[in-house]
Amino acid sequence: MTATTSARREIFAVGRGQYENVGDVLLRRPLLDWARDSGRLHVYVGASPEGYDEGLGIQPGDVVYRSFVSWYRALMTYAARGEADSLYKPGELQLTLIGMKEHLAMLPAVALVRLRGGKVARIGAGARNFAPLPRALMWPSNALSSYTRWRDDRTAAYLGFGSAMPDLGYSEGLSDDEIDATRSQHSGDRDIFVVSLRDDTEVAPRPYPDAAWMEAVRQAAEALRLRIVVVTQVSVDEERSQRLARDLRAEVVGWPALGAHSEQEGRLREVYRRTAVAASDRLHVIIAAYTEGAMPIGLQLDDSDKISRHFDTIGLNDIAVNTTGMSAQDLRDRLVTLAGRRNEALSALRGARTRLATVRSELTALLRRERVTPAASPATERPVVYHLGRAGDHPGGMTQVVNAYIDWPFERCDVEVLASRGNPGDHLTGLRLFLTAFGRLRRIAREGRPATVVAHLSERGSFVREGTLAIAAARLGLPVIAHLHGSEFDEYEARHHRRVRGVLAVCAHVIALSDSARDTAARTVGEARVSIVPNAVPSGPATAGTPTVLFGGVVSRRKGMDVLDAAWRRVQAAFPDWSLVVAGPVRESELVDRSLPSASFLGSVPHSRMLELLGDASVAVLPSRDEAMPMFILEALARRVCVVSTQVGGIPDVLGDDQGVLVAPGDVDALVDALTMVMSDEDERDRRAGRGHAAFADTYAAEAVYPRVESIWLAPLGDRFSEGAAVDARGSAALSSGPTATGATANADAQAGADLR
C-alpha cells in the first residue's frame, strides 16, 4: 500500500483517573504509548500522587499538566493554529447528568480541533449505565469524533458512531509467545488462586460474602491444589482485602498507602505470573492477571454485567458468576469447572490482541494523516462480513444471532456490525444509527477491501430500514446477503410483495430459517439463490439440574405467558419443591402476576444472566403461539436442558422425535401434562434432554453450522475466498452464482430497488 504522511502533531490526552486504582493506569498507558510515536503528547494528570505518572509511562518528551485550565488553554491555542489532535480518555463513561460535565466542557475544544483540520479519537471507553438523556447529550461529542472504538459490544450498540474493540488492558502483560508457553507449564509453576473484592465504601458499599462463599472458595482452591492469595489492586479495597485474607486463612498482597503505582503493579504482576485462577469483581484485576496467563473469573456479589460484556466482546463467554444465594457446593463446582477453561481463555486473548493491533494501526494512520490506498491485488486481504442490524445486550433472537456471529472465530473472514437500529420507540437514535450506517457503507465501498454485507431482515420496519441499506450497499457495488428472521415472513411478503421483491432482488443470496420462508423467497430470486440455514449457538456446559422451570422470552400472549400462568397454577401444587423463573422483557404487564405460586419474574436480563439461569434449570418452557426459530430453545439444548414447547414455526424440526416435548399452542391441559411428565420422571427428562442435545450438536451447534454460513457469505467474492458450494442444513440446496460485487447487480435491479415503499 502507499501512504502520505503529514508533520508530527501536538496530541492532547487525559491521563488523570482514579489515583487509588492501578486499573486506570492499565487503561491509559497503552493509549498514550500508541499516540506518542505520532506527535508530542500533552497529558493532563491533575494532582497525581507520587508514582502515578511513572505508572502511566510518562516520558521526558511529554508535556505534563497539573492544571486542567492550563491544559485546556494550550489545547485551544494549538487547535486555533491547526496543529492539535485530541484523545478522549479511555475507561468508564458515567451516563448521568453529572457525569456529562466533562463531555460538555470538551465540546468547544474538540469542535475547534475539527474545524481547524485536527483529529479527535475516542478509544477504549465503555458505558457504566445506559440512560437515554445523557446519551442524547453525548451525541455532539460522538459526532465530532474522527474515530471511535468502544470497549464492549453493548456500549457500541447503544452509543453508535463506532464499533467495539477489546479493552485496552488486554494489550499488556506476557507476550503472545510467553502466553503460548504457559499452556504447557507444569501445574506446579502456577500454584496461586487470586481473590480480590471491591469495597468502595464511600461510593457504593458492597456486601461482604457469607460463610458459604468463603467455604466454596476454600474448597475450590483445595480441589485445584492452589493456595489462596488475596490482592489489593485498588487502595480503597485494602481493609476488605485484609479481612478476606483472615477469613480465608490466606496470604495477602496489600497496598496500605496511596502512591508508588508502578511498584504496586510490579508486585501484583509477579503474583499473577504464578496464578492459575484469578477471581474478582474488579474487571481490571482479572484482566491484569489474565494477561499474565491466569484464568479470569468474575466473582460477583450482584447481577452486574460489566465483567461479562467486556469478556463477551473477545469471545470468552460465561466466565462471570453471580454468587448471590449459591450454595457452597454449587459455587465450588462452578469455580472448578471454569478453572478448566484456561487454555480456551488464552486462545481468546491472542485474538483480542490481534484486534487491538488493528486499532493501534488505524489510530496511527489517523494521527499521521496517512492516506492509504489498497494494494494492487486484494487477494491476500482477509475479507470482512458486515452485518446490518443490532448487536449487544438487547432482547430478541435476531440480536442474539448477530452477537453469536461477532463472538465466533471464523477461519476465513472478520465479522463486524453496522448498527442500523436503536431500541423500540427510540426513533432519534434509530435515525442517527441509520444515517451512520449509510455513511459507513459508502466508506467501505471506497476502501476496496473485500467485503460482504449481510442484511438481517424481519417483518415490518426491518424491511424498510435494513432493506433500504441493503439496496444502497448493492448500488455501491457491495455484494449483499439477506438473512430472513421472524415468524410471519410469508404473510408479510403477501401484503408487501413489491417491498420484499425490491430488497431480495439485489441480494446475491438469501438465508432462510424454514421451508416456507425459502419457498416464498425463491419465488422472487429463484431456488438456486436461497438456502435454509438454521439459527445456531455455540455448545455450552451441562446444567446443574436444579428443580427449576425457566421461561425465557418476551412476556406476552404470543409467547404463551397466559397459557403458562394457567398451567403452572395446576402443576405447582403437585410439585411444591419446584420453582418457575420468568426471564424476559415485559410487553403485556397484565400477564405478570406476582401472586403466582413459587414463581419469580425477573424482567429483562443480560444475555449472560439468561445463560446462567439455563445453567441452573432442569426444564425450559416456551409455549409460544407463533415462532420462527427461538434462540432460547437452542441455548437450552446446548446445555442439555429438557425443553417443552409448541408445534409452531421451526420448533417441531428441533424438538421432534422425542428431542423435547411438543404440545399444541394455547392448550393449557396439554402443557400441564407435558410439565407433569418431565418434572415427575427424572429418567424421562434426562432421556429427552440427551436426545435434544445430540440433535443440537449435529444440526444446530455453531461448530456444525457456521462453516456453511461463512461459505455463503464469501461465495459472492469469488473463488479465492470461497471453498466451493455451500449447502443448507439439510444438504438439499447448493449455493450457485448470483449477483456479485461487480456493480451489475445495482444496475440490473435498479427498478426493483425503486419499488421499495
PDB file of N, CA, C and O in Angstrom, residues 174 178-179 182 185-195 224-229 231 251 253 265-278 288-295 342:
ATOM      1  N   LEU A 174       2.281 -10.607  29.548  1.00  0.00           N
ATOM      2  CA  LEU A 174       3.170 -11.503  28.814  1.00  0.00           C
ATOM      3  C   LEU A 174       2.967 -11.363  27.315  1.00  0.00           C
ATOM      4  O   LEU A 174       1.872 -11.048  26.851  1.00  0.00           O
ATOM      5  N   GLU A 178       4.991 -15.941  25.102  1.00  0.00           N
ATOM      6  CA  GLU A 178       5.049 -16.343  26.509  1.00  0.00           C
ATOM      7  C   GLU A 178       3.708 -16.907  26.975  1.00  0.00           C
ATOM      8  O   GLU A 178       3.662 -17.865  27.754  1.00  0.00           O
ATOM      9  N   ILE A 179       2.618 -16.323  26.484  1.00  0.00           N
ATOM     10  CA  ILE A 179       1.292 -16.855  26.816  1.00  0.00           C
ATOM     11  C   ILE A 179       1.162 -18.277  26.292  1.00  0.00           C
ATOM     12  O   ILE A 179       0.679 -19.186  26.992  1.00  0.00           O
ATOM     13  N   THR A 182       2.847 -20.766  28.450  1.00  0.00           N
ATOM     14  CA  THR A 182       2.230 -21.096  29.734  1.00  0.00           C
ATOM     15  C   THR A 182       1.248 -22.253  29.625  1.00  0.00           C
ATOM     16  O   THR A 182       0.911 -22.877  30.631  1.00  0.00           O
ATOM     17  N   GLN A 185       3.036 -25.241  30.747  1.00  0.00           N
ATOM     18  CA  GLN A 185       3.727 -25.155  32.032  1.00  0.00           C
ATOM     19  C   GLN A 185       3.320 -26.309  32.952  1.00  0.00           C
ATOM     20  O   GLN A 185       2.166 -26.741  32.953  1.00  0.00           O
ATOM     21  N   HIS A 186       4.261 -26.769  33.715  1.00  0.00           N
ATOM     22  CA  HIS A 186       3.933 -27.743  34.759  1.00  0.00           C
ATOM     23  C   HIS A 186       2.971 -27.096  35.744  1.00  0.00           C
ATOM     24  O   HIS A 186       3.093 -25.918  36.078  1.00  0.00           O
ATOM     25  N   SER A 187       1.992 -27.841  36.194  1.00  0.00           N
ATOM     26  CA  SER A 187       0.956 -27.279  37.059  1.00  0.00           C
ATOM     27  C   SER A 187       1.537 -26.619  38.300  1.00  0.00           C
ATOM     28  O   SER A 187       0.977 -25.664  38.824  1.00  0.00           O
ATOM     29  N   GLY A 188       2.672 -27.123  38.770  1.00  0.00           N
ATOM     30  CA  GLY A 188       3.272 -26.540  39.965  1.00  0.00           C
ATOM     31  C   GLY A 188       3.821 -25.152  39.751  1.00  0.00           C
ATOM     32  O   GLY A 188       4.072 -24.420  40.715  1.00  0.00           O
ATOM     33  N   ASP A 189       4.039 -24.761  38.479  1.00  0.00           N
ATOM     34  CA  ASP A 189       4.548 -23.422  38.193  1.00  0.00           C
ATOM     35  C   ASP A 189       3.500 -22.353  38.456  1.00  0.00           C
ATOM     36  O   ASP A 189       3.830 -21.182  38.621  1.00  0.00           O
ATOM     37  N   ARG A 190       2.246 -22.758  38.457  1.00  0.00           N
ATOM     38  CA  ARG A 190       1.155 -21.823  38.756  1.00  0.00           C
ATOM     39  C   ARG A 190       0.359 -22.418  39.914  1.00  0.00           C
ATOM     40  O   ARG A 190      -0.502 -23.276  39.716  1.00  0.00           O
ATOM     41  N   ASP A 191       0.651 -21.927  41.084  1.00  0.00           N
ATOM     42  CA  ASP A 191       0.103 -22.543  42.292  1.00  0.00           C
ATOM     43  C   ASP A 191      -0.765 -21.598  43.103  1.00  0.00           C
ATOM     44  O   ASP A 191      -1.026 -21.843  44.276  1.00  0.00           O
ATOM     45  N   ILE A 192      -1.216 -20.505  42.476  1.00  0.00           N
ATOM     46  CA  ILE A 192      -1.937 -19.470  43.227  1.00  0.00           C
ATOM     47  C   ILE A 192      -3.365 -19.322  42.713  1.00  0.00           C
ATOM     48  O   ILE A 192      -3.625 -19.344  41.509  1.00  0.00           O
ATOM     49  N   PHE A 193      -4.290 -19.144  43.635  1.00  0.00           N
ATOM     50  CA  PHE A 193      -5.685 -18.788  43.366  1.00  0.00           C
ATOM     51  C   PHE A 193      -5.866 -17.373  43.916  1.00  0.00           C
ATOM     52  O   PHE A 193      -5.960 -17.174  45.123  1.00  0.00           O
ATOM     53  N   VAL A 194      -5.885 -16.377  43.025  1.00  0.00           N
ATOM     54  CA  VAL A 194      -6.004 -14.978  43.446  1.00  0.00           C
ATOM     55  C   VAL A 194      -7.461 -14.645  43.718  1.00  0.00           C
ATOM     56  O   VAL A 194      -8.360 -15.011  42.951  1.00  0.00           O
ATOM     57  N   VAL A 195      -7.708 -13.938  44.807  1.00  0.00           N
ATOM     58  CA  VAL A 195      -9.037 -13.432  45.150  1.00  0.00           C
ATOM     59  C   VAL A 195      -8.912 -11.943  45.450  1.00  0.00           C
ATOM     60  O   VAL A 195      -7.956 -11.516  46.105  1.00  0.00           O
ATOM     61  N   LEU A 224      -8.278 -27.679  43.361  1.00  0.00           N
ATOM     62  CA  LEU A 224      -7.349 -27.340  42.289  1.00  0.00           C
ATOM     63  C   LEU A 224      -5.892 -27.367  42.743  1.00  0.00           C
ATOM     64  O   LEU A 224      -4.985 -27.093  41.948  1.00  0.00           O
ATOM     65  N   ARG A 225      -5.686 -27.658  44.029  1.00  0.00           N
ATOM     66  CA  ARG A 225      -4.345 -27.716  44.622  1.00  0.00           C
ATOM     67  C   ARG A 225      -3.624 -26.375  44.479  1.00  0.00           C
ATOM     68  O   ARG A 225      -2.460 -26.296  44.089  1.00  0.00           O
ATOM     69  N   LEU A 226      -4.341 -25.325  44.827  1.00  0.00           N
ATOM     70  CA  LEU A 226      -3.806 -23.974  44.749  1.00  0.00           C
ATOM     71  C   LEU A 226      -3.871 -23.323  46.120  1.00  0.00           C
ATOM     72  O   LEU A 226      -4.730 -23.657  46.942  1.00  0.00           O
ATOM     73  N   ARG A 227      -2.972 -22.387  46.364  1.00  0.00           N
ATOM     74  CA  ARG A 227      -3.014 -21.614  47.601  1.00  0.00           C
ATOM     75  C   ARG A 227      -3.667 -20.264  47.303  1.00  0.00           C
ATOM     76  O   ARG A 227      -3.436 -19.670  46.246  1.00  0.00           O
ATOM     77  N   ILE A 228      -4.465 -19.783  48.217  1.00  0.00           N
ATOM     78  CA  ILE A 228      -5.205 -18.537  48.013  1.00  0.00           C
ATOM     79  C   ILE A 228      -4.328 -17.351  48.397  1.00  0.00           C
ATOM     80  O   ILE A 228      -3.695 -17.338  49.460  1.00  0.00           O
ATOM     81  N   VAL A 229      -4.305 -16.358  47.515  1.00  0.00           N
ATOM     82  CA  VAL A 229      -3.629 -15.094  47.795  1.00  0.00           C
ATOM     83  C   VAL A 229      -4.629 -13.979  47.521  1.00  0.00           C
ATOM     84  O   VAL A 229      -5.168 -13.873  46.411  1.00  0.00           O
ATOM     85  N   VAL A 231      -5.376 -10.045  46.942  1.00  0.00           N
ATOM     86  CA  VAL A 231      -4.582  -8.908  46.464  1.00  0.00           C
ATOM     87  C   VAL A 231      -5.410  -7.630  46.504  1.00  0.00           C
ATOM     88  O   VAL A 231      -6.637  -7.660  46.413  1.00  0.00           O
ATOM     89  N   GLU A 251      -2.851 -15.779  52.298  1.00  0.00           N
ATOM     90  CA  GLU A 251      -1.830 -14.734  52.209  1.00  0.00           C
ATOM     91  C   GLU A 251      -2.476 -13.474  51.628  1.00  0.00           C
ATOM     92  O   GLU A 251      -3.548 -13.522  51.031  1.00  0.00           O
ATOM     93  N   VAL A 253      -1.443  -9.661  49.521  1.00  0.00           N
ATOM     94  CA  VAL A 253      -0.539  -8.657  48.946  1.00  0.00           C
ATOM     95  C   VAL A 253      -1.298  -7.345  48.994  1.00  0.00           C
ATOM     96  O   VAL A 253      -2.155  -7.063  48.144  1.00  0.00           O
ATOM     97  N   GLU A 265       2.018  -2.290  40.942  1.00  0.00           N
ATOM     98  CA  GLU A 265       1.707  -3.087  39.759  1.00  0.00           C
ATOM     99  C   GLU A 265       2.745  -4.187  39.560  1.00  0.00           C
ATOM    100  O   GLU A 265       2.405  -5.329  39.218  1.00  0.00           O
ATOM    101  N   GLY A 266       4.010  -3.857  39.790  1.00  0.00           N
ATOM    102  CA  GLY A 266       5.063  -4.860  39.662  1.00  0.00           C
ATOM    103  C   GLY A 266       4.877  -6.008  40.638  1.00  0.00           C
ATOM    104  O   GLY A 266       5.052  -7.179  40.287  1.00  0.00           O
ATOM    105  N   ARG A 267       4.516  -5.672  41.902  1.00  0.00           N
ATOM    106  CA  ARG A 267       4.274  -6.727  42.893  1.00  0.00           C
ATOM    107  C   ARG A 267       3.115  -7.620  42.467  1.00  0.00           C
ATOM    108  O   ARG A 267       3.173  -8.850  42.583  1.00  0.00           O
ATOM    109  N   LEU A 268       2.069  -6.991  41.965  1.00  0.00           N
ATOM    110  CA  LEU A 268       0.890  -7.763  41.569  1.00  0.00           C
ATOM    111  C   LEU A 268       1.188  -8.650  40.371  1.00  0.00           C
ATOM    112  O   LEU A 268       0.800  -9.829  40.337  1.00  0.00           O
ATOM    113  N   ARG A 269       1.870  -8.103  39.385  1.00  0.00           N
ATOM    114  CA  ARG A 269       2.162  -8.911  38.191  1.00  0.00           C
ATOM    115  C   ARG A 269       3.081 -10.089  38.529  1.00  0.00           C
ATOM    116  O   ARG A 269       2.980 -11.148  37.910  1.00  0.00           O
ATOM    117  N   GLU A 270       3.948  -9.910  39.494  1.00  0.00           N
ATOM    118  CA  GLU A 270       4.786 -11.031  39.927  1.00  0.00           C
ATOM    119  C   GLU A 270       3.913 -12.153  40.495  1.00  0.00           C
ATOM    120  O   GLU A 270       4.153 -13.339  40.243  1.00  0.00           O
ATOM    121  N   VAL A 271       2.872 -11.767  41.247  1.00  0.00           N
ATOM    122  CA  VAL A 271       1.929 -12.769  41.761  1.00  0.00           C
ATOM    123  C   VAL A 271       1.127 -13.380  40.616  1.00  0.00           C
ATOM    124  O   VAL A 271       0.937 -14.600  40.549  1.00  0.00           O
ATOM    125  N   TYR A 272       0.646 -12.539  39.692  1.00  0.00           N
ATOM    126  CA  TYR A 272      -0.198 -13.022  38.605  1.00  0.00           C
ATOM    127  C   TYR A 272       0.534 -14.024  37.710  1.00  0.00           C
ATOM    128  O   TYR A 272      -0.091 -14.915  37.131  1.00  0.00           O
ATOM    129  N   ARG A 273       1.845 -13.866  37.582  1.00  0.00           N
ATOM    130  CA  ARG A 273       2.605 -14.813  36.755  1.00  0.00           C
ATOM    131  C   ARG A 273       2.711 -16.188  37.415  1.00  0.00           C
ATOM    132  O   ARG A 273       3.146 -17.142  36.776  1.00  0.00           O
ATOM    133  N   ARG A 274       2.334 -16.276  38.683  1.00  0.00           N
ATOM    134  CA  ARG A 274       2.277 -17.572  39.373  1.00  0.00           C
ATOM    135  C   ARG A 274       0.833 -18.037  39.568  1.00  0.00           C
ATOM    136  O   ARG A 274       0.591 -19.037  40.240  1.00  0.00           O
ATOM    137  N   THR A 275      -0.117 -17.303  38.982  1.00  0.00           N
ATOM    138  CA  THR A 275      -1.536 -17.535  39.252  1.00  0.00           C
ATOM    139  C   THR A 275      -2.167 -18.439  38.200  1.00  0.00           C
ATOM    140  O   THR A 275      -1.996 -18.216  36.999  1.00  0.00           O
ATOM    141  N   ALA A 276      -2.910 -19.429  38.652  1.00  0.00           N
ATOM    142  CA  ALA A 276      -3.687 -20.284  37.747  1.00  0.00           C
ATOM    143  C   ALA A 276      -5.100 -19.747  37.561  1.00  0.00           C
ATOM    144  O   ALA A 276      -5.663 -19.811  36.470  1.00  0.00           O
ATOM    145  N   VAL A 277      -5.686 -19.217  38.643  1.00  0.00           N
ATOM    146  CA  VAL A 277      -7.057 -18.705  38.612  1.00  0.00           C
ATOM    147  C   VAL A 277      -7.079 -17.364  39.337  1.00  0.00           C
ATOM    148  O   VAL A 277      -6.538 -17.242  40.439  1.00  0.00           O
ATOM    149  N   ALA A 278      -7.721 -16.363  38.714  1.00  0.00           N
ATOM    150  CA  ALA A 278      -7.914 -15.061  39.352  1.00  0.00           C
ATOM    151  C   ALA A 278      -9.403 -14.770  39.393  1.00  0.00           C
ATOM    152  O   ALA A 278     -10.061 -14.696  38.354  1.00  0.00           O
ATOM    153  N   ALA A 288      -5.737  -7.961  34.318  1.00  0.00           N
ATOM    154  CA  ALA A 288      -4.285  -7.925  34.533  1.00  0.00           C
ATOM    155  C   ALA A 288      -3.743  -9.335  34.775  1.00  0.00           C
ATOM    156  O   ALA A 288      -2.709  -9.725  34.211  1.00  0.00           O
ATOM    157  N   ALA A 289      -4.439 -10.110  35.603  1.00  0.00           N
ATOM    158  CA  ALA A 289      -3.984 -11.482  35.857  1.00  0.00           C
ATOM    159  C   ALA A 289      -4.094 -12.336  34.601  1.00  0.00           C
ATOM    160  O   ALA A 289      -3.225 -13.176  34.322  1.00  0.00           O
ATOM    161  N   TYR A 290      -5.152 -12.125  33.847  1.00  0.00           N
ATOM    162  CA  TYR A 290      -5.377 -12.848  32.583  1.00  0.00           C
ATOM    163  C   TYR A 290      -4.226 -12.618  31.610  1.00  0.00           C
ATOM    164  O   TYR A 290      -3.729 -13.559  30.967  1.00  0.00           O
ATOM    165  N   THR A 291      -3.758 -11.379  31.511  1.00  0.00           N
ATOM    166  CA  THR A 291      -2.657 -11.082  30.584  1.00  0.00           C
ATOM    167  C   THR A 291      -1.329 -11.652  31.061  1.00  0.00           C
ATOM    168  O   THR A 291      -0.348 -11.627  30.310  1.00  0.00           O
ATOM    169  N   GLU A 292      -1.292 -12.138  32.288  1.00  0.00           N
ATOM    170  CA  GLU A 292      -0.093 -12.823  32.782  1.00  0.00           C
ATOM    171  C   GLU A 292      -0.281 -14.340  32.773  1.00  0.00           C
ATOM    172  O   GLU A 292       0.545 -15.072  33.306  1.00  0.00           O
ATOM    173  N   GLY A 293      -1.401 -14.819  32.172  1.00  0.00           N
ATOM    174  CA  GLY A 293      -1.578 -16.252  31.972  1.00  0.00           C
ATOM    175  C   GLY A 293      -2.580 -16.935  32.868  1.00  0.00           C
ATOM    176  O   GLY A 293      -2.709 -18.161  32.823  1.00  0.00           O
ATOM    177  N   ALA A 294      -3.321 -16.191  33.704  1.00  0.00           N
ATOM    178  CA  ALA A 294      -4.286 -16.799  34.624  1.00  0.00           C
ATOM    179  C   ALA A 294      -5.645 -16.956  33.950  1.00  0.00           C
ATOM    180  O   ALA A 294      -5.972 -16.261  32.990  1.00  0.00           O
ATOM    181  N   MET A 295      -6.454 -17.851  34.482  1.00  0.00           N
ATOM    182  CA  MET A 295      -7.848 -17.988  34.059  1.00  0.00           C
ATOM    183  C   MET A 295      -8.669 -16.944  34.788  1.00  0.00           C
ATOM    184  O   MET A 295      -8.716 -16.921  36.016  1.00  0.00           O
ATOM    185  N   ARG A 342      -8.935 -22.651  31.052  1.00  0.00           N
ATOM    186  CA  ARG A 342      -7.808 -21.718  30.925  1.00  0.00           C
ATOM    187  C   ARG A 342      -7.236 -21.687  29.514  1.00  0.00           C
ATOM    188  O   ARG A 342      -6.961 -20.606  28.962  1.00  0.00           O
TER     189      ARG A 342
END
